[in-house]
Each structure stands twice: as C-alpha cells, then as structure tokens.
Amino acid sequence: MQLKLSATYFLFLILFILVLFSTCSLGKTIIVAANSQITTIKEAISLANDFDTILIKPGVYSEGNIIVNKKLTIIGEDFPVVNGKGSGEIFTVISTDVHISGLVIKNSGVSFLEEHAGIKMKEVSNCSATGNKFINNFFAIYLAKSSDCIISNNYIEGERKREANSGNGIHLWYCRDVVIENNKVFNHRDGIYFEFVRNGKIINNHSERNLRYGLHFMFSDSCSYSNNTFQNNGAGVAVMYTKNVLMFENHFLKNWGAASYGILLKDISDSKIEKNIFDENSIGLYMEGCSRVTVGKNNFTKNGWALKLMANSMENYFYNNNFVANSFDISTNSRQNFNTFEKNYWAEYDGYDLNKDGYGDVPFRPVTMFSMMIESHPTSLVLLHSLFIDILNVAESIIPAITPEALTDSKPRMRMMN
Amino acid sequence: MHNYKLTSILLLLFLLILLFTSFGCKSGPEPINYGQDECEFCRMQISDNRYGSEIITDKGKVFKFDEAGCMIEYAMVKNLIGDANQKFLVTDFAVPETFIDANSAFYVHNENFRSPMGLNVMAFDSEISRQKIVAENNGHILNWVDVIELVKQRSM
C-alpha cells in the first residue's frame, strides 16, 4: 500500500516536471525585421504559440490594427516604430498574459464614435505595457474590463487639439487591481482617467499640460494615488462619486484658470488627503458633498483659495496643515459648519502663545468676511487688497456677523509643520 | 456754458443707454466655452461639445452643464422640472455645439456612447438623424420625459 502510494506520487512528480519543461520549451523567440524572413508583426503573431516572445528589430511598421490574441511577450529593440497612420486602433489585446514593451506607438485614428487607442486591452488579465513611447494617439493606453495589469514607465504625449477629439492618456474602464507607475503623460484630454475602477494604484507619475484633468476618477472605489505630480493641467485632479480614496504625497502645481483646482472633490466619503503640496493653484482643494475625509499635513502655498469647503460637506477633519501666502485660506458658502479644524498653521494668525505650548491662545477664524462676500458676489474681487476690505475684515473678526462662527481652529499652531 | 451742460446731459444719457443695453436681459442661449466653462452641477469642465446642455431661467439667467444628466439633476434639486418658464436646451449630437429645445428633441440611449457623466443619452433635432444612429448602432429611443425618468432612476 505504502509503496503504491509513493509510486503514484513519483508518477505525478514526473508528470509535473514534464509539464514544466514543455511550457519552458514552448517559449521560443520570433524575430521581426525588415531583412529577415518575418517582416511584419501580424505575421509573427500568426506564427507564434502561447508564451512565445516576439522581438521587433528597429524599423517602421505600419500594419493597421494588430490583434494580439495569444499569450505573448512583444519586445522592441531600440524603439522600433509602430505607426497607425491615423486610422483605427494600433494594438488590440484580447488575450491574457500579454506584455508589450520597448516600442514607439504613434498615430492611432481619431473617431467620434469609437475609442481608438495605441494599446487597448479588452477583457484580459495579467497584462502589462512597460517602457513604451506613445506619440499622437487618440487614447494612448485603454484598459476595458481588465484586471491585474501593470502600466509602467511609459512616455505618453498627445496632440492637444480640441477636447472633443482628444482622448485620455491612460484610460481605465471597469477595471480591477491595476497599477499605474512611473509614467509621464502630456497633452491629452485627461492624463489618467479611472471610470468604475476598483483597487487601482497610481504611483509616481507625472501628468502635465493636459486639457482637462491630470487625473480623473469617476464612480471608483478603494483606489489610491501617491507621489505623483500634476502640473499646468486644466485642473489637477478630479475625484467624483468615489469612495475610499487615498491621496498621499502628491504635488499639485500651477493649475490656473477660471475653473481650475488642485483637487476637485465631489461626493467623496471616507478618504484621506495627506502630505500633499498645493502650490499656485486657482483653488487648492475644493470640497462639495464630502464626508469623513481627513485632510492632514498638507502644504497650501500661494493659491488663490487654499480651500473651498461647501456647506454640504460634513465630518471632515483638517489637522496639521500649513496655510501660507494664499489670497484666501478658506472660503465657504454658509454660516453653518460641521467640520473640525485643529492644530493647523495659519500664516495670517496674529495671536500670542503666552503659555508656550506651541499653540496660539485664542482660536483662529480662517474665513474672512471678504471671502464670504466674494462667494455671493464674485465681481467684488476687484476690491482685493484694498483698505476698505481690510477695515471690514477687522470689524468682522471682532464681531462676526456673516462668517461661520463655528469654523474655527481651536489650536492654531505657532510654527509651521515640517 | 449752457451748451456745455446740454452736452454733458446727452453724454450721460448715452452712457446710461449703453449700460442698459449691455446689461439688459438676454434670453437667448449662450455659447459654451468648451474646455473653460464649468458644469453648474458637477463642477467638471465642460469638454465634450456633443453633449453640452443649458438652462435659461425665466429671469434670463443661463446655467451651463456638461450633459443632459447634470442639467436634469440640477433642475430636480432646484425644482425646475415641469416649470414651463424655464428653457432647457441640449446639443444636437449630429451637429456639435448647436442647441436644440430639450422638450422636442429626439433622444437615443446607448451605453456604447459615453457621455461625460455617464447618462449616455444622445439628442438629435430630427427623427431622421436619430434613425440614422439607431440603424447603425442600435440603442433605445426616448423622449424628454423618458430621459428625466432615466435620471431619476439613476439618482435613486
């Protein structure tokens, strides 16, 4: 009995090794080059088996829509160019385990009705696009209904035409467990767009000069973005109708314009915004309909408005932030306030700390009368920095009449947080 | 001296007229600056010129939206639905940036055509151009009341 059992085990082991070897031996490399037997990527794909590698030598390949329907690794040597010549999609990935790297992918078609992309991954998993250059595509990378994929180290540059005929740099729709890392995105509509995404991670990307948003979330859940830079976009980041978002250590720089924000939050709950830098934005952080959001350890400097907190936001907690050299630290649209401010540093604060505990002895009211006034009469902005306004602000701070009385920082910090 | 006074009065009158004409109530639609204007409801930049929508109130005030869905949700919050004094405008999908009356427009709902806030409803100014899209891409045919109903269901 004992012997029989071990023999079965042995058989299984041999079988296992055989299977292992057979998969290994399957992984052959097919070389695509102008002067070799195989001159097109399409031909290479049709000849390949699962787990093969296709190595593309330098050159220009214009083959229309390339459909990847096998588990392949496609590698470019010294950046060969795959040119879509302005019509249709370039790579359409419909198999799992596809990895594309080292290519220049350019000129996908622009369409009103279809969302053409440089690389589109449709209903797949375990795929990746790494170290490619995307030039002048409608959408650069488009993931639809996919999971467990990695998009990293790509350089993505769009044409920056009108918004309606410019797609997004990296676009995710109904995806799960996707990592977006170390990419650079320029001149698209939205740099990175998440629609119905669960558990996506966006790390260390640079998103600049995009027409609408550097990063845009819609109807997503449990995502995070950290260590990214969003600069000179129509607006930095918009997070809408989304839950459980973590936003750590990002830079929101120079997002100027009438409707520009560092972060635009609309209907967000249970999220964290920590250790970010908001510098020179029209509005650093805009919150409407947000609840249970923690905002801490951020630097707000040189913004028009550091923070616009609409009255329908509740139970948010602001702590240990620095507010320095903003035209307005906070503005709101109501006398009500259901949020907590604690231990923030306010450059405008001019109280004393007689008991030397590091916190000012009288609470600070960050909302000035003038900011309330602008909220209802935007044109009165022309009075900014006038003596008249200064006098009104002082009068209001002594006898509050229209500013929210409850919106105070009970423990204003005397020194800046590092 | 007398002449000087008359001139100044005339000048004042002229200025007043100028003031009134420039700030008078305009009730026509206002073009949307795509890529710059902000949606009154969702605060997003209005960017897709096939979906832009507008409400012109009885006082002549114009509110801009990035799609019909936002317009309807805003109207529901402000209780403007069914109020005949408010004018609702949507964009003709076939001819971007041209407004048509929302009440009499011809609508198609198709999830493959993704509008900015995910209502995915296209508007057309005629049955013919609607039929063309439906013939090519399918989709549900709706009227204005159905569209409002769709938004209500979604926001529940």
PDB file of C-alpha atoms in Angstrom, chain A residues 111-113 115 142 162-164 171-173 189 193 195 211-213 216 218-219 234-235 238 240-241 258-261 264 266 286 288, chain B residues 34-38 40-50 70 73 93 96-97 111-118 133 136-137 154:
ATOM      1  CA  SER A 111     -13.047  58.787 -34.187  1.00  0.00           C
ATOM      2  CA  PHE A 112     -16.220  60.358 -32.917  1.00  0.00           C
ATOM      3  CA  LEU A 113     -17.869  57.052 -32.280  1.00  0.00           C
ATOM      4  CA  GLU A 115     -12.403  54.989 -28.754  1.00  0.00           C
ATOM      5  CA  TYR A 142      -7.016  51.925 -22.841  1.00  0.00           C
ATOM      6  CA  ARG A 162      -9.705  70.421 -29.069  1.00  0.00           C
ATOM      7  CA  GLU A 163     -11.043  68.389 -26.210  1.00  0.00           C
ATOM      8  CA  ALA A 164     -13.753  66.575 -28.086  1.00  0.00           C
ATOM      9  CA  HIS A 171      -7.899  55.268 -19.608  1.00  0.00           C
ATOM     10  CA  LEU A 172      -9.404  52.575 -17.395  1.00  0.00           C
ATOM     11  CA  TRP A 173     -12.997  51.460 -17.626  1.00  0.00           C
ATOM     12  CA  ARG A 189      -7.669  65.337 -22.538  1.00  0.00           C
ATOM     13  CA  TYR A 193      -8.830  58.514 -16.212  1.00  0.00           C
ATOM     14  CA  GLU A 195     -14.109  55.055 -14.527  1.00  0.00           C
ATOM     15  CA  LEU A 211      -6.540  69.836 -21.432  1.00  0.00           C
ATOM     16  CA  ARG A 212      -8.914  68.831 -18.673  1.00  0.00           C
ATOM     17  CA  TYR A 213      -7.542  66.927 -15.689  1.00  0.00           C
ATOM     18  CA  HIS A 216      -9.787  61.930 -13.043  1.00  0.00           C
ATOM     19  CA  MET A 218     -15.469  58.611 -11.604  1.00  0.00           C
ATOM     20  CA  PHE A 219     -17.564  56.067  -9.706  1.00  0.00           C
ATOM     21  CA  GLY A 234      -6.872  72.402 -16.920  1.00  0.00           C
ATOM     22  CA  ALA A 235      -7.296  71.233 -13.351  1.00  0.00           C
ATOM     23  CA  ALA A 238     -10.956  65.491 -10.060  1.00  0.00           C
ATOM     24  CA  MET A 240     -16.073  62.297  -8.194  1.00  0.00           C
ATOM     25  CA  TYR A 241     -18.656  59.923  -6.801  1.00  0.00           C
ATOM     26  CA  ALA A 258     -11.337  80.088 -14.022  1.00  0.00           C
ATOM     27  CA  ALA A 259     -12.440  76.543 -13.274  1.00  0.00           C
ATOM     28  CA  SER A 260      -9.090  75.148 -12.115  1.00  0.00           C
ATOM     29  CA  TYR A 261      -8.431  73.202  -8.987  1.00  0.00           C
ATOM     30  CA  LEU A 264     -11.808  68.875  -7.096  1.00  0.00           C
ATOM     31  CA  LYS A 266     -17.418  65.982  -5.396  1.00  0.00           C
ATOM     32  CA  TYR A 286     -12.443  72.163  -3.471  1.00  0.00           C
ATOM     33  CA  GLU A 288     -18.532  69.634  -2.234  1.00  0.00           C
TER      34      GLU A 288
ATOM     35  CA  TYR B  34     -15.645  74.149 -24.239  1.00  0.00           C
ATOM     36  CA  GLY B  35     -12.605  73.463 -22.130  1.00  0.00           C
ATOM     37  CA  GLN B  36     -13.192  76.513 -19.966  1.00  0.00           C
ATOM     38  CA  ASP B  37     -16.730  76.675 -18.645  1.00  0.00           C
ATOM     39  CA  GLU B  38     -17.664  74.675 -15.624  1.00  0.00           C
ATOM     40  CA  GLU B  40     -23.084  74.086 -12.742  1.00  0.00           C
ATOM     41  CA  PHE B  41     -23.938  70.745 -11.188  1.00  0.00           C
ATOM     42  CA  CYS B  42     -20.857  68.538 -11.167  1.00  0.00           C
ATOM     43  CA  ARG B  43     -18.212  71.308 -11.374  1.00  0.00           C
ATOM     44  CA  MET B  44     -16.405  69.464 -14.123  1.00  0.00           C
ATOM     45  CA  GLN B  45     -15.003  71.326 -17.043  1.00  0.00           C
ATOM     46  CA  ILE B  46     -17.425  71.141 -19.949  1.00  0.00           C
ATOM     47  CA  SER B  47     -15.413  69.405 -22.604  1.00  0.00           C
ATOM     48  CA  ASP B  48     -17.472  67.305 -24.988  1.00  0.00           C
ATOM     49  CA  ASN B  49     -19.215  69.530 -27.495  1.00  0.00           C
ATOM     50  CA  ARG B  50     -21.732  66.848 -28.427  1.00  0.00           C
ATOM     51  CA  CYS B  70     -26.332  67.027 -14.920  1.00  0.00           C
ATOM     52  CA  GLU B  73     -30.224  66.586 -11.666  1.00  0.00           C
ATOM     53  CA  PHE B  93     -25.298  65.122 -31.289  1.00  0.00           C
ATOM     54  CA  PRO B  96     -21.913  69.605 -32.207  1.00  0.00           C
ATOM     55  CA  GLU B  97     -22.320  72.971 -30.490  1.00  0.00           C
ATOM     56  CA  GLU B 111     -24.223  52.593 -23.362  1.00  0.00           C
ATOM     57  CA  ASN B 112     -21.565  52.469 -26.066  1.00  0.00           C
ATOM     58  CA  PHE B 113     -21.692  56.232 -26.499  1.00  0.00           C
ATOM     59  CA  ARG B 114     -20.267  57.530 -23.297  1.00  0.00           C
ATOM     60  CA  SER B 115     -21.321  60.974 -22.236  1.00  0.00           C
ATOM     61  CA  PRO B 116     -19.245  62.925 -19.691  1.00  0.00           C
ATOM     62  CA  MET B 117     -21.243  61.915 -16.614  1.00  0.00           C
ATOM     63  CA  GLY B 118     -22.378  58.535 -17.803  1.00  0.00           C
ATOM     64  CA  ILE B 133     -27.643  56.472 -35.497  1.00  0.00           C
ATOM     65  CA  GLU B 136     -26.005  51.902 -37.371  1.00  0.00           C
ATOM     66  CA  ASN B 137     -25.505  51.408 -33.640  1.00  0.00           C
ATOM     67  CA  ARG B 154     -30.195  56.536 -11.707  1.00  0.00           C
TER      68      ARG B 154
END
